[in-house]
Coordinates of C-alpha atoms and ligand atoms in Angstrom, one line a residue:
M1 CA -26.5 31.2 -2.1
T2 CA -29.1 28.8 -3.4
K3 CA -29.4 25.6 -1.7
S4 CA -29.4 22.3 -3.6
Y5 CA -31.0 20.3 -0.8
M6 CA -34.0 22.1 0.7
F7 CA -36.1 20.1 3.1
P8 CA -39.9 20.4 3.5
D9 CA -41.4 23.2 5.6
N10 CA -41.3 22.4 9.4
F11 CA -38.7 19.6 8.9
K12 CA -37.5 18.6 12.3
W13 CA -33.7 19.0 12.9
G14 CA -32.2 17.5 16.1
A15 CA -30.9 14.6 17.9
A16 CA -31.7 11.6 19.9
A17 CA -30.2 10.6 23.4
S18 CA -31.1 7.9 26.0
A19 CA -31.5 8.3 29.7
T20 CA -28.8 5.8 30.6
Q21 CA -26.3 7.1 28.1
T22 CA -26.7 10.7 29.0
E23 CA -28.3 11.4 32.4
G24 CA -25.7 9.9 34.7
A25 CA -26.8 10.1 38.4
A26 CA -27.4 6.4 37.9
N27 CA -27.5 5.9 41.8
S28 CA -29.1 9.1 42.9
G29 CA -32.2 11.2 42.6
G30 CA -34.2 8.2 43.8
K31 CA -33.5 6.2 40.8
A32 CA -33.4 2.3 41.1
K33 CA -30.9 0.1 39.3
N34 CA -31.5 -1.0 35.8
I35 CA -29.8 -3.9 34.0
W36 CA -26.8 -1.7 33.0
D37 CA -26.1 -0.6 36.5
Y38 CA -26.3 -4.2 37.7
W39 CA -24.2 -5.7 34.9
Y40 CA -21.5 -3.0 35.6
E41 CA -21.4 -4.1 39.3
I42 CA -20.9 -7.6 38.6
E43 CA -18.8 -7.6 35.5
P44 CA -17.0 -4.2 35.1
E45 CA -14.4 -5.7 32.9
R46 CA -16.9 -6.2 30.0
F47 CA -17.2 -2.3 29.5
H48 CA -14.5 -0.5 27.6
K49 CA -11.8 0.7 29.9
G50 CA -14.0 -0.3 32.9
V51 CA -16.3 2.7 32.5
G52 CA -19.8 2.2 33.7
P53 CA -23.2 3.9 33.4
Q54 CA -23.0 5.9 36.7
D55 CA -22.1 9.3 35.5
T56 CA -22.4 9.1 31.7
S57 CA -22.5 12.8 30.2
T58 CA -24.0 14.4 33.5
F59 CA -27.2 15.6 31.7
Y60 CA -29.0 15.3 34.9
Q61 CA -26.9 18.0 36.4
H62 CA -26.2 20.1 33.3
Y63 CA -29.5 19.8 31.2
K64 CA -30.3 23.5 31.3
A65 CA -27.1 24.6 29.8
D66 CA -27.2 21.6 27.3
I67 CA -30.7 22.8 26.1
K68 CA -29.3 26.0 25.6
R69 CA -26.5 24.5 23.5
M70 CA -29.1 22.7 21.6
K71 CA -30.8 26.0 20.8
D72 CA -27.4 27.5 19.8
V73 CA -27.2 24.9 17.0
H74 CA -30.7 25.5 15.9
F75 CA -32.5 22.3 17.1
N76 CA -36.1 22.5 16.7
S77 CA -36.7 19.0 18.1
F78 CA -35.1 16.6 20.4
R79 CA -35.7 13.0 21.5
P80 CA -34.9 12.1 25.1
S81 CA -36.0 8.9 26.9
I82 CA -37.6 8.6 30.3
S83 CA -35.8 6.3 32.7
W84 CA -38.3 3.7 33.8
S85 CA -36.3 2.9 37.0
R86 CA -35.9 6.7 37.6
L87 CA -39.7 7.4 37.3
I88 CA -41.0 4.4 39.1
P89 CA -38.2 2.9 41.0
D90 CA -40.2 0.3 42.9
G91 CA -42.4 -0.6 40.0
V92 CA -45.5 0.8 41.8
H93 CA -44.7 4.3 43.4
V94 CA -43.8 7.5 41.4
N95 CA -40.5 9.1 42.3
Q96 CA -41.3 12.8 42.8
E97 CA -37.8 13.8 42.0
A98 CA -37.8 12.3 38.8
V99 CA -41.2 13.9 37.9
D100 CA -39.5 17.2 38.7
F101 CA -36.6 16.5 36.8
Y102 CA -38.3 15.5 33.7
N103 CA -41.0 18.2 34.0
D104 CA -38.2 20.8 34.1
M105 CA -36.4 19.2 31.1
F106 CA -39.5 19.3 29.1
D107 CA -40.3 22.9 30.1
E108 CA -36.8 24.0 29.3
L109 CA -37.0 22.5 25.9
Q110 CA -40.4 24.1 25.3
K111 CA -39.2 27.4 26.3
N112 CA -36.4 27.2 23.8
D113 CA -38.8 26.1 21.1
I114 CA -37.4 22.6 21.0
E115 CA -40.2 20.0 20.6
S116 CA -39.6 16.8 22.7
I117 CA -40.3 13.5 21.1
V118 CA -40.3 11.3 24.2
N119 CA -39.2 7.9 24.1
L120 CA -40.2 5.3 26.7
Y121 CA -37.8 2.3 26.4
H122 CA -34.3 2.4 25.3
F123 CA -32.7 -0.8 26.5
D124 CA -33.0 0.1 30.1
M125 CA -35.0 -2.7 31.9
P126 CA -35.1 -2.0 35.5
L127 CA -33.4 -4.5 37.6
N128 CA -36.4 -5.4 39.6
M129 CA -38.4 -6.2 36.4
Q130 CA -35.4 -8.4 35.0
N131 CA -35.5 -10.2 38.1
K132 CA -39.0 -11.1 37.4
G133 CA -37.9 -12.4 34.0
G134 CA -37.9 -9.1 32.0
W135 CA -39.8 -9.3 28.7
E136 CA -40.2 -13.0 29.0
N137 CA -42.8 -12.4 31.8
L138 CA -46.4 -10.9 30.9
E139 CA -46.5 -9.3 34.3
V140 CA -43.6 -7.1 33.1
V141 CA -45.4 -6.2 29.9
E142 CA -48.3 -5.0 32.3
A143 CA -45.8 -3.1 34.5
F144 CA -44.5 -1.3 31.4
K145 CA -48.1 -0.3 30.4
Y146 CA -48.6 1.1 33.9
Y147 CA -45.3 2.9 33.6
A148 CA -46.3 4.4 30.2
E149 CA -49.8 5.4 31.4
T150 CA -48.1 7.1 34.3
A151 CA -45.8 9.2 32.0
F152 CA -48.7 10.1 29.6
K153 CA -50.8 11.3 32.8
L154 CA -47.8 13.2 34.2
F155 CA -46.5 14.9 31.0
G156 CA -49.1 14.3 28.3
H157 CA -50.4 17.9 28.5
K158 CA -47.1 19.1 27.3
I159 CA -45.7 16.3 25.1
K160 CA -47.4 15.6 22.0
K161 CA -45.1 12.9 20.3
W162 CA -44.1 9.9 22.1
T163 CA -42.5 6.6 21.2
T164 CA -43.1 3.2 22.8
F165 CA -39.5 1.6 22.0
N166 CA -36.2 2.5 20.7
E167 CA -34.8 -0.4 18.6
P168 CA -36.8 -3.3 20.3
I169 CA -34.9 -5.8 18.1
V170 CA -31.5 -4.8 19.8
P171 CA -32.2 -6.4 23.3
V172 CA -33.4 -9.5 21.6
E173 CA -30.4 -9.7 19.3
M174 CA -27.8 -8.5 21.8
G175 CA -29.4 -10.0 24.9
Y176 CA -31.0 -13.2 23.9
L177 CA -29.1 -14.3 20.8
N178 CA -25.7 -13.0 21.7
H179 CA -23.7 -12.0 25.0
F180 CA -23.7 -8.2 24.3
H181 CA -26.6 -7.1 26.6
Y182 CA -27.6 -8.5 30.1
P183 CA -29.0 -11.1 30.6
C184 CA -26.7 -12.7 27.8
V185 CA -28.8 -15.5 26.9
V186 CA -28.4 -17.4 23.7
D187 CA -31.6 -19.2 23.1
M188 CA -33.7 -18.2 19.8
K189 CA -36.9 -19.6 21.4
R190 CA -36.7 -17.4 24.4
A191 CA -35.6 -14.4 22.1
V192 CA -38.7 -14.9 20.1
V193 CA -40.8 -14.6 23.2
V194 CA -38.8 -11.5 24.4
A195 CA -39.6 -9.9 20.8
Y196 CA -43.2 -10.9 20.8
N197 CA -43.7 -9.5 24.2
S198 CA -42.1 -6.2 23.6
M199 CA -44.4 -5.8 20.6
L200 CA -47.4 -6.7 22.9
A201 CA -46.0 -4.1 25.3
S202 CA -45.9 -1.4 22.4
A203 CA -49.4 -2.2 21.2
K204 CA -50.8 -2.1 24.8
T205 CA -49.1 1.3 25.3
I206 CA -50.5 2.6 22.0
Q207 CA -54.0 1.6 23.0
A208 CA -53.5 3.2 26.4
Y209 CA -52.2 6.5 24.9
H210 CA -55.2 6.7 22.4
E211 CA -57.6 6.0 25.1
L212 CA -56.3 9.0 27.1
N213 CA -57.2 11.1 24.1
Q214 CA -54.4 13.7 24.7
G215 CA -54.5 15.1 21.2
G216 CA -50.8 13.7 20.4
E217 CA -49.2 11.1 18.4
I218 CA -47.5 7.8 19.4
G219 CA -45.0 5.8 17.5
I220 CA -42.1 3.5 17.6
I221 CA -38.5 3.5 16.6
L222 CA -37.0 0.9 14.5
N223 CA -33.4 0.3 13.3
L224 CA -34.1 -0.8 10.0
T225 CA -31.0 -2.5 8.3
P226 CA -32.1 -3.2 4.7
S227 CA -30.8 -6.6 3.7
Y228 CA -29.0 -6.9 0.7
P229 CA -28.2 -10.5 -0.9
R230 CA -24.8 -11.2 -2.1
S231 CA -26.4 -12.3 -5.8
E232 CA -29.7 -13.0 -7.4
S233 CA -29.3 -16.7 -6.9
E234 CA -32.2 -18.4 -5.2
G235 CA -30.1 -19.3 -2.0
D236 CA -28.8 -15.7 -1.5
L237 CA -32.3 -14.1 -2.1
K238 CA -33.8 -16.6 0.4
A239 CA -31.1 -15.7 3.0
S240 CA -31.7 -11.9 2.6
Q241 CA -35.5 -12.5 2.8
I242 CA -35.1 -14.5 6.1
A243 CA -32.7 -11.8 7.5
D244 CA -35.2 -9.2 6.6
L245 CA -38.0 -11.1 8.3
L246 CA -36.2 -11.7 11.5
F247 CA -34.4 -8.3 11.9
N248 CA -36.8 -5.8 10.1
R249 CA -40.2 -7.1 9.5
S250 CA -40.8 -8.8 12.9
F251 CA -41.5 -5.3 14.3
L252 CA -42.1 -3.2 11.2
D253 CA -45.2 -5.3 10.0
P254 CA -46.9 -5.5 13.2
S255 CA -46.2 -1.9 14.2
V256 CA -47.5 -0.6 10.9
H257 CA -49.9 -3.1 9.6
G258 CA -51.0 -4.8 12.7
I259 CA -50.0 -8.3 11.5
Y260 CA -46.9 -10.5 11.3
P261 CA -45.7 -11.7 8.0
E262 CA -47.0 -15.0 7.1
E263 CA -43.5 -16.2 6.0
L264 CA -42.2 -15.3 9.4
I265 CA -44.8 -17.3 11.3
E266 CA -44.1 -20.2 8.9
L267 CA -40.5 -20.2 9.4
L268 CA -40.9 -19.9 13.3
R269 CA -43.5 -22.7 13.2
D270 CA -41.0 -25.0 11.1
Y271 CA -38.4 -24.7 13.7
E272 CA -40.8 -25.0 16.7
L273 CA -40.2 -21.3 17.8
L274 CA -43.5 -20.0 17.6
P275 CA -44.4 -18.2 21.1
Q276 CA -47.7 -19.0 22.9
T277 CA -50.2 -16.3 21.6
D278 CA -53.6 -15.4 22.7
K279 CA -56.2 -14.4 20.1
K280 CA -57.1 -11.3 22.2
D281 CA -53.4 -10.2 21.9
I282 CA -53.3 -10.7 18.2
E283 CA -56.4 -8.6 17.9
L284 CA -54.8 -6.0 20.1
I285 CA -51.7 -5.9 18.0
R286 CA -53.9 -5.7 14.7
N287 CA -56.0 -2.7 16.3
N288 CA -53.1 -0.6 17.9
T289 CA -50.7 0.3 15.3
V290 CA -48.4 3.4 15.3
D291 CA -49.3 7.1 14.0
F292 CA -45.7 7.5 12.9
L293 CA -42.4 5.8 12.6
G294 CA -39.0 6.7 13.7
V295 CA -36.1 5.0 11.8
N296 CA -32.5 4.6 13.1
Y297 CA -30.2 4.0 10.3
Y298 CA -26.4 3.2 10.6
Q299 CA -25.6 0.2 8.3
P300 CA -26.9 -2.1 5.7
R301 CA -27.0 -6.0 6.3
R302 CA -25.4 -7.8 3.6
V303 CA -25.9 -11.6 3.5
K304 CA -25.4 -14.8 1.5
E305 CA -26.7 -18.3 1.8
R306 CA -24.7 -20.6 4.3
E307 CA -22.2 -22.4 2.2
S308 CA -20.5 -24.5 5.1
E309 CA -22.2 -27.0 7.1
Y310 CA -24.1 -25.7 10.2
T311 CA -22.6 -27.4 13.1
S312 CA -24.3 -25.9 16.2
D313 CA -27.1 -27.8 18.0
K314 CA -29.0 -24.7 18.5
V315 CA -31.3 -23.0 16.0
L316 CA -30.0 -19.4 15.7
P317 CA -30.4 -16.9 12.7
E318 CA -26.9 -17.8 11.4
M319 CA -28.4 -21.1 10.4
F320 CA -30.4 -19.3 7.8
F321 CA -27.7 -16.9 6.3
V322 CA -24.3 -15.4 7.0
P323 CA -22.7 -12.2 6.5
Y324 CA -21.5 -11.3 3.1
I325 CA -18.4 -9.0 2.6
W326 CA -19.0 -6.8 -0.3
P327 CA -15.7 -6.0 -2.0
E328 CA -16.8 -2.5 -2.6
R329 CA -17.9 -1.7 1.0
R330 CA -16.6 1.4 2.7
M331 CA -16.2 1.0 6.5
N332 CA -16.3 2.9 9.7
P333 CA -13.3 1.1 11.1
Y334 CA -14.0 2.2 14.6
R335 CA -17.4 0.9 14.8
G336 CA -17.0 -1.9 12.4
W337 CA -20.1 -0.8 10.3
E338 CA -20.4 -0.4 6.6
I339 CA -21.2 3.2 5.5
Y340 CA -24.0 2.8 2.8
E341 CA -25.7 6.1 2.3
K342 CA -28.1 4.8 -0.2
G343 CA -29.6 2.5 2.3
L344 CA -31.5 5.4 3.5
Y345 CA -33.1 6.0 0.1
D346 CA -34.0 2.3 0.0
I347 CA -35.7 2.6 3.4
A348 CA -37.7 5.8 2.3
M349 CA -38.9 3.9 -0.7
N350 CA -39.8 0.8 1.2
I351 CA -41.9 2.7 3.7
K352 CA -43.6 4.7 0.7
D353 CA -44.3 1.6 -1.3
N354 CA -44.9 -1.2 1.3
Y355 CA -46.0 0.7 4.6
G356 CA -48.6 3.0 3.2
N357 CA -46.3 5.8 3.1
I358 CA -46.7 6.4 7.0
P359 CA -45.3 9.7 8.2
W360 CA -41.5 8.8 9.4
Y361 CA -38.4 10.5 10.4
V362 CA -34.8 9.5 10.7
A363 CA -34.6 9.2 14.5
E364 CA -30.9 8.4 14.5
N365 CA -28.1 8.5 12.2
G366 CA -24.4 9.0 13.1
M367 CA -20.9 8.0 12.9
G368 CA -18.9 6.9 16.1
V369 CA -15.1 7.8 15.9
E370 CA -12.4 6.7 18.2
N371 CA -9.7 9.0 19.6
E372 CA -11.0 12.2 18.1
E373 CA -8.7 14.2 20.2
R374 CA -6.2 13.8 17.5
F375 CA -8.5 16.1 15.3
L376 CA -8.4 19.0 17.9
D377 CA -7.1 22.2 16.2
E378 CA -5.3 25.1 17.7
T379 CA -8.6 26.8 18.9
G380 CA -9.7 23.6 20.6
M381 CA -12.3 22.5 18.1
I382 CA -12.5 18.9 16.7
Q383 CA -12.2 19.1 13.0
D384 CA -14.6 16.2 12.2
D385 CA -14.9 16.5 8.4
Y386 CA -15.6 12.8 8.1
R387 CA -18.8 13.3 10.1
I388 CA -19.9 16.3 8.0
E389 CA -19.4 14.1 5.0
F390 CA -21.3 11.4 6.4
Y391 CA -24.3 13.4 7.3
K392 CA -24.3 15.2 4.0
E393 CA -24.2 12.0 1.8
H394 CA -27.0 10.6 3.9
L395 CA -29.1 13.7 3.7
K396 CA -28.6 13.8 -0.1
W397 CA -30.1 10.3 -0.3
L398 CA -32.9 11.2 2.1
Y399 CA -33.6 14.2 0.1
K400 CA -34.0 12.1 -3.1
G401 CA -36.4 9.8 -1.2
I402 CA -38.5 12.8 -0.1
S403 CA -38.6 14.3 -3.6
E404 CA -39.8 11.0 -4.8
G405 CA -42.8 11.3 -2.4
S406 CA -41.6 9.4 0.8
N407 CA -43.3 11.0 3.9
C408 CA -40.3 12.0 5.9
F409 CA -40.7 14.8 8.3
G410 CA -37.4 15.0 10.1
Y411 CA -33.9 14.2 10.7
H412 CA -32.2 13.5 14.0
V413 CA -28.5 12.6 14.4
W414 CA -26.9 10.5 17.0
T415 CA -26.0 12.5 18.9
F416 CA -26.0 15.8 20.6
M417 CA -22.9 15.5 22.6
D418 CA -20.5 12.6 23.0
N419 CA -22.2 10.1 25.4
W420 CA -21.8 6.6 27.1
S421 CA -22.4 3.7 24.5
W422 CA -23.2 0.5 26.3
L423 CA -20.3 -1.8 26.1
N424 CA -18.1 0.6 24.2
A425 CA -18.5 3.2 26.9
Y426 CA -16.8 6.4 25.7
K427 CA -14.6 4.5 23.1
N428 CA -16.4 5.9 20.0
R429 CA -17.6 9.6 20.0
Y430 CA -20.7 10.6 18.2
G431 CA -21.5 14.2 19.4
L432 CA -22.0 17.5 17.6
Y433 CA -20.4 18.7 20.9
R434 CA -17.3 17.3 22.3
V435 CA -17.4 16.2 26.0
D436 CA -14.3 16.4 28.1
L437 CA -14.5 13.6 30.4
E438 CA -12.2 15.1 32.9
T439 CA -14.0 18.4 33.4
Q440 CA -17.5 17.5 31.6
E441 CA -16.8 20.6 29.6
R442 CA -18.7 20.7 26.3
S443 CA -17.3 22.4 23.1
L444 CA -18.8 22.5 19.6
K445 CA -17.2 20.4 16.9
K446 CA -16.9 21.4 13.2
S447 CA -19.8 19.2 12.5
G448 CA -21.7 20.9 15.0
Q449 CA -21.2 24.2 13.3
W450 CA -22.2 22.6 10.0
F451 CA -25.3 21.0 11.5
S452 CA -26.3 24.2 13.0
N453 CA -26.2 26.0 9.5
V454 CA -28.2 23.2 7.8
A455 CA -31.0 23.4 10.6
K456 CA -31.1 27.1 10.4
E457 CA -31.4 27.2 6.7
N458 CA -33.4 23.9 6.4
G459 CA -31.1 22.6 3.8
F460 CA -27.6 22.9 2.5
Ligands
BG6_1 C1 -28.3 2.9 18.2 C2 -28.8 3.1 19.6 O1 -28.4 1.5 18.0 O2 -27.0 3.1 18.1 C3 -28.1 3.9 20.6 O3 -30.2 3.5 19.8 C4 -26.5 3.7 20.4 O4 -28.2 3.7 22.0 C5 -26.2 4.0 18.9 O5 -25.6 4.4 21.3 C6 -24.8 3.9 18.5 O6 -24.3 2.6 18.7 P1 -23.1 2.2 19.7 O7 -23.2 0.9 19.9 O8 -21.8 2.6 19.0 O9 -23.2 3.2 20.9

């Protein structure tokens, strides 16, 4: 049968995962605590059904069989992250058990012809680093660079694609503008410092990687949530422009162009939010841009101008714009996120037109659904047709973007198997494989079957 949507040769098909969400073994294998382990210890009630990060999906024990399952569904690539607090538990000395684990995991992937795209930071600040102030402290930026260099030296001969951060805006937004990630600070001035220092850490890491000359590439993964204004009115357009500056361009521009948007600098200056910067660091960011981009896309951001008086005494993003509920929106009710497939095309075109058509890939796209057990059929397979529909429609728009010249080289779903999702724990399931939490058994969902065919055929 001829396919309507055929993707370019060597297109990467696979999934992303993160150490904290899949490995488990949070308190073994020589791993030190990260902020999630600690936060769970002191406030377990914040986590859905009181489920914490200790065991997550037991990938640490079952990675061999899981990699075999990836092969079964025709993955040719996979993005795991390394846990900083596992690799260098005390911030200085390398943990040999971690080296063995990651070496073996990468070898196993290679044996199965699955290319690793290895991410260095996925929301998992080691507790000892957070105790020093986390990203607010430049010492931690240096410690991150040391960790990254250590990883390059240990694994760089076998890993040819690295990423510095996954969604660096998320710890800023959730941990320094809201109460959803530890340390739950609500302070925009501190949030700006965290964002700037994360960017600095990314640029320093890119520099270190390029200096090692290992013949690979390094990028960053950003969650680009296109901003759509309610209307073309001046106020709505400005609201959407500011949302875009704060939540997309704050990392996208320096990562790809090496410079911050002038409008962002002005806005921060007007509100006395500009961080202390050093000329050398600005140069460093300018000279160490990414080789490629990973884009996580789940939802758009619809905004309008603020119509009511802003009463808080704090400067926060909601001072500049408020959410707009588009009457035609379709929701994923479990996650509370709008589903808007065309957003992926808009991203593809934005990268093509405004970011030098840099090579990029979809690094995460997926749909979390609660209580999926109700879709189990008599054979024990979850009939998740909604997820197939979700992937299909996004892929159609991605295909259109590629056909119009956007330089996209792959599509990774979130995620391979059901995993632990931060505060939501196991509430919403995202996997191509179901994970039975009692037995840790994995079983393929209907979407896994579908994805397997698409990956095998390079299209549908
Ligand atoms: C992405 C993250 O933002 O979204 C993942 O990189 C996360 O870590 C995924 O799990 C889905 O979001 P959530 O909050 O439903 O787990």
